[in-house]
Amino acid sequence: MHKIFNKIKGKLIVSCQALEDEPLYSSFIMGKMALAATQAKAGGIRANTISDIKEIKKNTNLPIIGIIKKNYGNCNVYITPTINEVDELMKEGVDIIAIDSTNRQRPDNVELKYFIKNIREKYPNQIIMGDISNVDEAIYSEKIGIDIVGTTLCGYTNYTKGNEPLDTLKEVLNAIKIPVIAEGNFDTPEKAKKAIQMGALAVVVGGAITRPKQIAEKFVRAIESI
């Protein structure tokens, strides 16, 4: 097992991200989010964009899962979708690079197995995490040499909408031998605890911790439903 996996084993990883249309969109704020996560004794950070990662590194020494979200036209694949984004993350330096590992068409029309082959040829020692949405994608990710998978996109692909994250996690854990990170709507401490008990290496929580607009909306909806 990679050393970095031992560091995050059984730990909470906090996803510190804010998109341009969100109130907390700021690398400075994401850095402070990472600091708060560190003070809370989280085990790692997931971060988007080079500018955020640079700022986060000023605030914590925790392992970082790095991504770059980039839209290419109408393509549904936007998490580290091409080798260009991988190059940027490699130049900055992160512990793990996460990519979209679904079976959807990529923006450059490069099949996933060839995308991974290209990364391996260029950066043989980099740990690659595959963000998957179902068990078939997890099995395929393991087959093509991805180091670790996360259930990140469960419920976010059009063919997994409404799927229960814990059910998908269970299927994935039973189907593959590489480590699995629980991610995607693990939005309560109880769900996070359950994920670790089931055998997930770690659990990533984002919106439930770092997106106050999203959190506030849940309370508003509950009150308005009375």
PDB file of C-alpha atoms in Angstrom:
ATOM      1  CA  MET A   1       0.000   0.000   0.000  1.00  0.00           C
ATOM      2  CA  HIS A   2       1.260   3.488  -0.839  1.00  0.00           C
ATOM      3  CA  LYS A   3       2.555   5.454   2.163  1.00  0.00           C
ATOM      4  CA  ILE A   4       0.021   8.184   1.506  1.00  0.00           C
ATOM      5  CA  PHE A   5      -2.818   5.674   1.838  1.00  0.00           C
ATOM      6  CA  ASN A   6      -1.612   4.823   5.337  1.00  0.00           C
ATOM      7  CA  LYS A   7      -1.716   8.529   6.215  1.00  0.00           C
ATOM      8  CA  ILE A   8      -5.369   8.907   5.226  1.00  0.00           C
ATOM      9  CA  LYS A   9      -6.587   5.474   6.341  1.00  0.00           C
ATOM     10  CA  GLY A  10      -9.700   5.741   8.484  1.00  0.00           C
ATOM     11  CA  LYS A  11      -9.694   9.528   8.235  1.00  0.00           C
ATOM     12  CA  LEU A  12     -11.963  12.345   7.111  1.00  0.00           C
ATOM     13  CA  ILE A  13     -10.867  14.192   3.979  1.00  0.00           C
ATOM     14  CA  VAL A  14     -12.442  17.623   3.643  1.00  0.00           C
ATOM     15  CA  SER A  15     -13.220  18.861   0.147  1.00  0.00           C
ATOM     16  CA  CYS A  16     -12.424  22.585   0.124  1.00  0.00           C
ATOM     17  CA  GLN A  17     -13.962  23.888  -3.094  1.00  0.00           C
ATOM     18  CA  ALA A  18     -16.062  26.818  -4.234  1.00  0.00           C
ATOM     19  CA  LEU A  19     -17.091  27.522  -7.813  1.00  0.00           C
ATOM     20  CA  GLU A  20     -17.258  30.980  -9.401  1.00  0.00           C
ATOM     21  CA  ASP A  21     -20.976  31.400  -8.749  1.00  0.00           C
ATOM     22  CA  GLU A  22     -20.660  30.593  -5.031  1.00  0.00           C
ATOM     23  CA  PRO A  23     -20.312  33.166  -2.218  1.00  0.00           C
ATOM     24  CA  LEU A  24     -17.062  31.705  -0.850  1.00  0.00           C
ATOM     25  CA  TYR A  25     -15.262  31.631  -4.211  1.00  0.00           C
ATOM     26  CA  SER A  26     -11.766  32.669  -3.130  1.00  0.00           C
ATOM     27  CA  SER A  27      -8.441  30.901  -2.802  1.00  0.00           C
ATOM     28  CA  PHE A  28      -7.840  32.772   0.452  1.00  0.00           C
ATOM     29  CA  ILE A  29     -11.086  31.443   1.913  1.00  0.00           C
ATOM     30  CA  MET A  30     -10.365  27.900   0.721  1.00  0.00           C
ATOM     31  CA  GLY A  31      -7.014  28.134   2.460  1.00  0.00           C
ATOM     32  CA  LYS A  32      -8.789  29.009   5.704  1.00  0.00           C
ATOM     33  CA  MET A  33     -11.261  26.177   5.147  1.00  0.00           C
ATOM     34  CA  ALA A  34      -8.289  23.821   4.910  1.00  0.00           C
ATOM     35  CA  LEU A  35      -6.837  25.320   8.086  1.00  0.00           C
ATOM     36  CA  ALA A  36     -10.133  24.733   9.891  1.00  0.00           C
ATOM     37  CA  ALA A  37     -10.174  21.134   8.635  1.00  0.00           C
ATOM     38  CA  THR A  38      -6.624  20.672   9.903  1.00  0.00           C
ATOM     39  CA  GLN A  39      -7.496  22.064  13.319  1.00  0.00           C
ATOM     40  CA  ALA A  40     -10.457  19.659  13.404  1.00  0.00           C
ATOM     41  CA  LYS A  41      -7.940  16.814  12.900  1.00  0.00           C
ATOM     42  CA  ALA A  42      -9.059  15.848   9.404  1.00  0.00           C
ATOM     43  CA  GLY A  43      -6.679  13.554   7.540  1.00  0.00           C
ATOM     44  CA  GLY A  44      -6.548  15.208   4.134  1.00  0.00           C
ATOM     45  CA  ILE A  45      -7.887  17.848   1.751  1.00  0.00           C
ATOM     46  CA  ARG A  46      -9.468  17.613  -1.699  1.00  0.00           C
ATOM     47  CA  ALA A  47      -8.984  20.801  -3.715  1.00  0.00           C
ATOM     48  CA  ASN A  48      -9.789  22.245  -7.118  1.00  0.00           C
ATOM     49  CA  THR A  49      -7.587  24.658  -9.144  1.00  0.00           C
ATOM     50  CA  ILE A  50      -3.903  25.478  -8.861  1.00  0.00           C
ATOM     51  CA  SER A  51      -4.547  28.803  -7.129  1.00  0.00           C
ATOM     52  CA  ASP A  52      -6.578  27.125  -4.367  1.00  0.00           C
ATOM     53  CA  ILE A  53      -3.987  24.365  -3.938  1.00  0.00           C
ATOM     54  CA  LYS A  54      -1.180  26.923  -3.589  1.00  0.00           C
ATOM     55  CA  GLU A  55      -3.107  28.770  -0.884  1.00  0.00           C
ATOM     56  CA  ILE A  56      -4.104  25.558   0.883  1.00  0.00           C
ATOM     57  CA  LYS A  57      -0.458  24.508   1.071  1.00  0.00           C
ATOM     58  CA  LYS A  58       0.254  27.713   3.018  1.00  0.00           C
ATOM     59  CA  ASN A  59      -2.255  26.629   5.646  1.00  0.00           C
ATOM     60  CA  THR A  60      -1.751  22.898   6.032  1.00  0.00           C
ATOM     61  CA  ASN A  61       0.654  20.005   5.505  1.00  0.00           C
ATOM     62  CA  LEU A  62      -2.148  17.467   5.105  1.00  0.00           C
ATOM     63  CA  PRO A  63      -2.140  15.212   2.023  1.00  0.00           C
ATOM     64  CA  ILE A  64      -3.935  16.794  -0.930  1.00  0.00           C
ATOM     65  CA  ILE A  65      -6.141  15.173  -3.554  1.00  0.00           C
ATOM     66  CA  GLY A  66      -5.875  17.623  -6.428  1.00  0.00           C
ATOM     67  CA  ILE A  67      -8.297  18.153  -9.276  1.00  0.00           C
ATOM     68  CA  ILE A  68      -8.950  20.765 -11.922  1.00  0.00           C
ATOM     69  CA  LYS A  69     -12.556  21.186 -12.977  1.00  0.00           C
ATOM     70  CA  LYS A  70     -12.718  22.365 -16.553  1.00  0.00           C
ATOM     71  CA  ASN A  71     -15.615  22.398 -18.988  1.00  0.00           C
ATOM     72  CA  TYR A  72     -14.949  21.562 -22.625  1.00  0.00           C
ATOM     73  CA  GLY A  73     -18.051  22.564 -24.545  1.00  0.00           C
ATOM     74  CA  ASN A  74     -21.030  20.376 -23.701  1.00  0.00           C
ATOM     75  CA  CYS A  75     -18.902  17.447 -22.521  1.00  0.00           C
ATOM     76  CA  ASN A  76     -20.096  15.946 -19.225  1.00  0.00           C
ATOM     77  CA  VAL A  77     -16.571  14.982 -18.149  1.00  0.00           C
ATOM     78  CA  TYR A  78     -15.049  17.936 -16.288  1.00  0.00           C
ATOM     79  CA  ILE A  79     -12.905  16.569 -13.424  1.00  0.00           C
ATOM     80  CA  THR A  80      -9.267  16.695 -14.609  1.00  0.00           C
ATOM     81  CA  PRO A  81     -10.531  15.760 -18.083  1.00  0.00           C
ATOM     82  CA  THR A  82      -7.342  15.934 -20.204  1.00  0.00           C
ATOM     83  CA  ILE A  83      -3.581  15.558 -19.917  1.00  0.00           C
ATOM     84  CA  ASN A  84      -3.307  19.376 -19.833  1.00  0.00           C
ATOM     85  CA  GLU A  85      -4.926  19.497 -16.398  1.00  0.00           C
ATOM     86  CA  VAL A  86      -2.776  16.586 -15.219  1.00  0.00           C
ATOM     87  CA  ASP A  87       0.322  18.504 -16.342  1.00  0.00           C
ATOM     88  CA  GLU A  88      -0.753  21.546 -14.314  1.00  0.00           C
ATOM     89  CA  LEU A  89      -1.330  19.473 -11.180  1.00  0.00           C
ATOM     90  CA  MET A  90       1.991  17.690 -11.608  1.00  0.00           C
ATOM     91  CA  LYS A  91       3.804  21.005 -11.942  1.00  0.00           C
ATOM     92  CA  GLU A  92       2.246  22.263  -8.695  1.00  0.00           C
ATOM     93  CA  GLY A  93       2.592  18.913  -6.908  1.00  0.00           C
ATOM     94  CA  VAL A  94      -0.178  17.039  -5.102  1.00  0.00           C
ATOM     95  CA  ASP A  95      -0.219  13.692  -3.345  1.00  0.00           C
ATOM     96  CA  ILE A  96      -3.060  12.228  -5.404  1.00  0.00           C
ATOM     97  CA  ILE A  97      -4.516  13.370  -8.720  1.00  0.00           C
ATOM     98  CA  ALA A  98      -8.192  12.556  -9.182  1.00  0.00           C
ATOM     99  CA  ILE A  99      -9.716  12.171 -12.636  1.00  0.00           C
ATOM    100  CA  ASP A 100     -13.163  11.371 -14.010  1.00  0.00           C
ATOM    101  CA  SER A 101     -13.156   7.597 -14.423  1.00  0.00           C
ATOM    102  CA  THR A 102     -16.700   7.133 -15.714  1.00  0.00           C
ATOM    103  CA  ASN A 103     -17.515   5.483 -19.029  1.00  0.00           C
ATOM    104  CA  ARG A 104     -18.666   8.769 -20.574  1.00  0.00           C
ATOM    105  CA  GLN A 105     -17.059  10.290 -23.649  1.00  0.00           C
ATOM    106  CA  ARG A 106     -14.078  12.491 -22.829  1.00  0.00           C
ATOM    107  CA  PRO A 107     -13.610  15.971 -24.324  1.00  0.00           C
ATOM    108  CA  ASP A 108     -10.583  14.945 -26.417  1.00  0.00           C
ATOM    109  CA  ASN A 109     -12.217  11.619 -27.409  1.00  0.00           C
ATOM    110  CA  VAL A 110      -9.314   9.729 -25.819  1.00  0.00           C
ATOM    111  CA  GLU A 111     -10.563   6.497 -24.257  1.00  0.00           C
ATOM    112  CA  LEU A 112     -10.027   6.239 -20.514  1.00  0.00           C
ATOM    113  CA  LYS A 113      -7.538   3.357 -20.796  1.00  0.00           C
ATOM    114  CA  TYR A 114      -5.365   5.380 -23.175  1.00  0.00           C
ATOM    115  CA  PHE A 115      -5.670   8.459 -20.976  1.00  0.00           C
ATOM    116  CA  ILE A 116      -4.313   6.444 -18.054  1.00  0.00           C
ATOM    117  CA  LYS A 117      -1.603   4.971 -20.285  1.00  0.00           C
ATOM    118  CA  ASN A 118      -0.535   8.493 -21.272  1.00  0.00           C
ATOM    119  CA  ILE A 119      -0.387   9.589 -17.635  1.00  0.00           C
ATOM    120  CA  ARG A 120       1.634   6.515 -16.638  1.00  0.00           C
ATOM    121  CA  GLU A 121       4.143   7.016 -19.432  1.00  0.00           C
ATOM    122  CA  LYS A 122       4.626  10.650 -18.476  1.00  0.00           C
ATOM    123  CA  TYR A 123       4.354  10.373 -14.685  1.00  0.00           C
ATOM    124  CA  PRO A 124       4.946   6.749 -13.654  1.00  0.00           C
ATOM    125  CA  ASN A 125       5.089   7.422  -9.906  1.00  0.00           C
ATOM    126  CA  GLN A 126       2.027   9.633  -9.518  1.00  0.00           C
ATOM    127  CA  ILE A 127      -0.935   8.195  -7.599  1.00  0.00           C
ATOM    128  CA  ILE A 128      -4.100   8.365  -9.689  1.00  0.00           C
ATOM    129  CA  MET A 129      -7.581   8.278  -8.209  1.00  0.00           C
ATOM    130  CA  GLY A 130     -10.558   7.411 -10.398  1.00  0.00           C
ATOM    131  CA  ASP A 131     -13.841   9.179  -9.642  1.00  0.00           C
ATOM    132  CA  ILE A 132     -16.503   6.614 -10.518  1.00  0.00           C
ATOM    133  CA  SER A 133     -20.297   6.453 -10.346  1.00  0.00           C
ATOM    134  CA  ASN A 134     -21.007   2.709 -10.273  1.00  0.00           C
ATOM    135  CA  VAL A 135     -19.441  -0.677  -9.681  1.00  0.00           C
ATOM    136  CA  ASP A 136     -18.720  -1.413 -13.359  1.00  0.00           C
ATOM    137  CA  GLU A 137     -16.609   1.734 -13.603  1.00  0.00           C
ATOM    138  CA  ALA A 138     -14.760   0.746 -10.439  1.00  0.00           C
ATOM    139  CA  ILE A 139     -13.944  -2.688 -11.863  1.00  0.00           C
ATOM    140  CA  TYR A 140     -12.743  -1.177 -15.126  1.00  0.00           C
ATOM    141  CA  SER A 141     -10.664   1.435 -13.294  1.00  0.00           C
ATOM    142  CA  GLU A 142      -8.853  -1.302 -11.391  1.00  0.00           C
ATOM    143  CA  LYS A 143      -8.321  -3.252 -14.603  1.00  0.00           C
ATOM    144  CA  ILE A 144      -6.586  -0.357 -16.383  1.00  0.00           C
ATOM    145  CA  GLY A 145      -4.244   0.345 -13.476  1.00  0.00           C
ATOM    146  CA  ILE A 146      -5.825   3.158 -11.497  1.00  0.00           C
ATOM    147  CA  ASP A 147      -4.472   3.159  -7.930  1.00  0.00           C
ATOM    148  CA  ILE A 148      -7.585   4.034  -5.953  1.00  0.00           C
ATOM    149  CA  VAL A 149     -11.214   4.844  -6.697  1.00  0.00           C
ATOM    150  CA  GLY A 150     -13.755   7.166  -5.109  1.00  0.00           C
ATOM    151  CA  THR A 151     -17.529   6.881  -5.376  1.00  0.00           C
ATOM    152  CA  THR A 152     -17.485  10.608  -6.096  1.00  0.00           C
ATOM    153  CA  LEU A 153     -19.863  10.631  -9.035  1.00  0.00           C
ATOM    154  CA  CYS A 154     -22.515   8.233  -7.731  1.00  0.00           C
ATOM    155  CA  GLY A 155     -25.804  10.025  -8.344  1.00  0.00           C
ATOM    156  CA  TYR A 156     -24.192  12.611 -10.601  1.00  0.00           C
ATOM    157  CA  THR A 157     -24.181  10.665 -13.873  1.00  0.00           C
ATOM    158  CA  ASN A 158     -27.490  10.399 -15.697  1.00  0.00           C
ATOM    159  CA  TYR A 159     -27.443   6.606 -15.269  1.00  0.00           C
ATOM    160  CA  THR A 160     -26.948   6.703 -11.472  1.00  0.00           C
ATOM    161  CA  LYS A 161     -29.368   9.453 -10.443  1.00  0.00           C
ATOM    162  CA  GLY A 162     -31.118   8.516  -7.225  1.00  0.00           C
ATOM    163  CA  ASN A 163     -28.658   5.750  -6.375  1.00  0.00           C
ATOM    164  CA  GLU A 164     -27.844   5.369  -2.685  1.00  0.00           C
ATOM    165  CA  PRO A 165     -24.134   6.159  -1.998  1.00  0.00           C
ATOM    166  CA  LEU A 166     -23.784   3.532   0.738  1.00  0.00           C
ATOM    167  CA  ASP A 167     -25.247   0.834  -1.508  1.00  0.00           C
ATOM    168  CA  THR A 168     -22.834   1.736  -4.301  1.00  0.00           C
ATOM    169  CA  LEU A 169     -19.943   1.813  -1.836  1.00  0.00           C
ATOM    170  CA  LYS A 170     -20.815  -1.686  -0.639  1.00  0.00           C
ATOM    171  CA  GLU A 171     -20.931  -3.013  -4.208  1.00  0.00           C
ATOM    172  CA  VAL A 172     -17.594  -1.424  -5.066  1.00  0.00           C
ATOM    173  CA  LEU A 173     -15.870  -2.681  -1.912  1.00  0.00           C
ATOM    174  CA  ASN A 174     -17.020  -6.221  -2.684  1.00  0.00           C
ATOM    175  CA  ALA A 175     -15.928  -6.057  -6.317  1.00  0.00           C
ATOM    176  CA  ILE A 176     -12.363  -4.696  -6.300  1.00  0.00           C
ATOM    177  CA  LYS A 177      -9.103  -5.079  -4.388  1.00  0.00           C
ATOM    178  CA  ILE A 178      -7.662  -1.564  -4.726  1.00  0.00           C
ATOM    179  CA  PRO A 179      -8.522   0.969  -1.986  1.00  0.00           C
ATOM    180  CA  VAL A 180     -11.855   2.777  -2.133  1.00  0.00           C
ATOM    181  CA  ILE A 181     -12.656   6.255  -0.865  1.00  0.00           C
ATOM    182  CA  ALA A 182     -16.262   7.024   0.042  1.00  0.00           C
ATOM    183  CA  GLU A 183     -17.293  10.286  -1.580  1.00  0.00           C
ATOM    184  CA  GLY A 184     -20.466  11.841  -2.904  1.00  0.00           C
ATOM    185  CA  ASN A 185     -23.355  12.747  -0.568  1.00  0.00           C
ATOM    186  CA  PHE A 186     -21.775  11.398   2.598  1.00  0.00           C
ATOM    187  CA  ASP A 187     -23.367  14.413   4.211  1.00  0.00           C
ATOM    188  CA  THR A 188     -23.798  13.346   7.838  1.00  0.00           C
ATOM    189  CA  PRO A 189     -21.358  12.117  10.496  1.00  0.00           C
ATOM    190  CA  GLU A 190     -23.385   8.896  10.669  1.00  0.00           C
ATOM    191  CA  LYS A 191     -22.948   8.161   6.951  1.00  0.00           C
ATOM    192  CA  ALA A 192     -19.230   8.968   7.144  1.00  0.00           C
ATOM    193  CA  LYS A 193     -18.802   6.632  10.126  1.00  0.00           C
ATOM    194  CA  LYS A 194     -20.727   3.884   8.356  1.00  0.00           C
ATOM    195  CA  ALA A 195     -18.515   4.212   5.262  1.00  0.00           C
ATOM    196  CA  ILE A 196     -15.363   3.633   7.314  1.00  0.00           C
ATOM    197  CA  GLN A 197     -16.986   0.717   9.159  1.00  0.00           C
ATOM    198  CA  MET A 198     -17.848  -0.862   5.804  1.00  0.00           C
ATOM    199  CA  GLY A 199     -14.218  -0.782   4.736  1.00  0.00           C
ATOM    200  CA  ALA A 200     -13.663   2.489   2.887  1.00  0.00           C
ATOM    201  CA  LEU A 201     -10.070   3.692   3.166  1.00  0.00           C
ATOM    202  CA  ALA A 202     -11.268   7.225   3.938  1.00  0.00           C
ATOM    203  CA  VAL A 203     -14.314   9.404   3.433  1.00  0.00           C
ATOM    204  CA  VAL A 204     -14.487  12.731   1.609  1.00  0.00           C
ATOM    205  CA  VAL A 205     -17.028  15.289   2.772  1.00  0.00           C
ATOM    206  CA  GLY A 206     -17.443  18.592   0.971  1.00  0.00           C
ATOM    207  CA  GLY A 207     -20.718  20.482   0.777  1.00  0.00           C
ATOM    208  CA  ALA A 208     -21.888  19.470   4.252  1.00  0.00           C
ATOM    209  CA  ILE A 209     -18.801  21.175   5.725  1.00  0.00           C
ATOM    210  CA  THR A 210     -17.541  23.837   3.324  1.00  0.00           C
ATOM    211  CA  ARG A 211     -20.570  25.153   1.406  1.00  0.00           C
ATOM    212  CA  PRO A 212     -22.658  27.319   3.756  1.00  0.00           C
ATOM    213  CA  LYS A 213     -25.182  28.316   1.070  1.00  0.00           C
ATOM    214  CA  GLN A 214     -25.901  24.638   0.421  1.00  0.00           C
ATOM    215  CA  ILE A 215     -26.130  23.925   4.151  1.00  0.00           C
ATOM    216  CA  ALA A 216     -28.469  26.871   4.754  1.00  0.00           C
ATOM    217  CA  GLU A 217     -30.705  25.786   1.875  1.00  0.00           C
ATOM    218  CA  LYS A 218     -31.293  22.413   3.553  1.00  0.00           C
ATOM    219  CA  PHE A 219     -32.555  24.145   6.683  1.00  0.00           C
ATOM    220  CA  VAL A 220     -34.711  26.544   4.648  1.00  0.00           C
ATOM    221  CA  ARG A 221     -36.298  23.696   2.669  1.00  0.00           C
ATOM    222  CA  ALA A 222     -37.037  21.765   5.855  1.00  0.00           C
ATOM    223  CA  ILE A 223     -38.702  24.765   7.495  1.00  0.00           C
ATOM    224  CA  GLU A 224     -40.673  25.687   4.382  1.00  0.00           C
ATOM    225  CA  SER A 225     -42.012  22.134   4.133  1.00  0.00           C
ATOM    226  CA  ILE A 226     -43.898  22.480   7.426  1.00  0.00           C
TER     227      ILE A 226
END
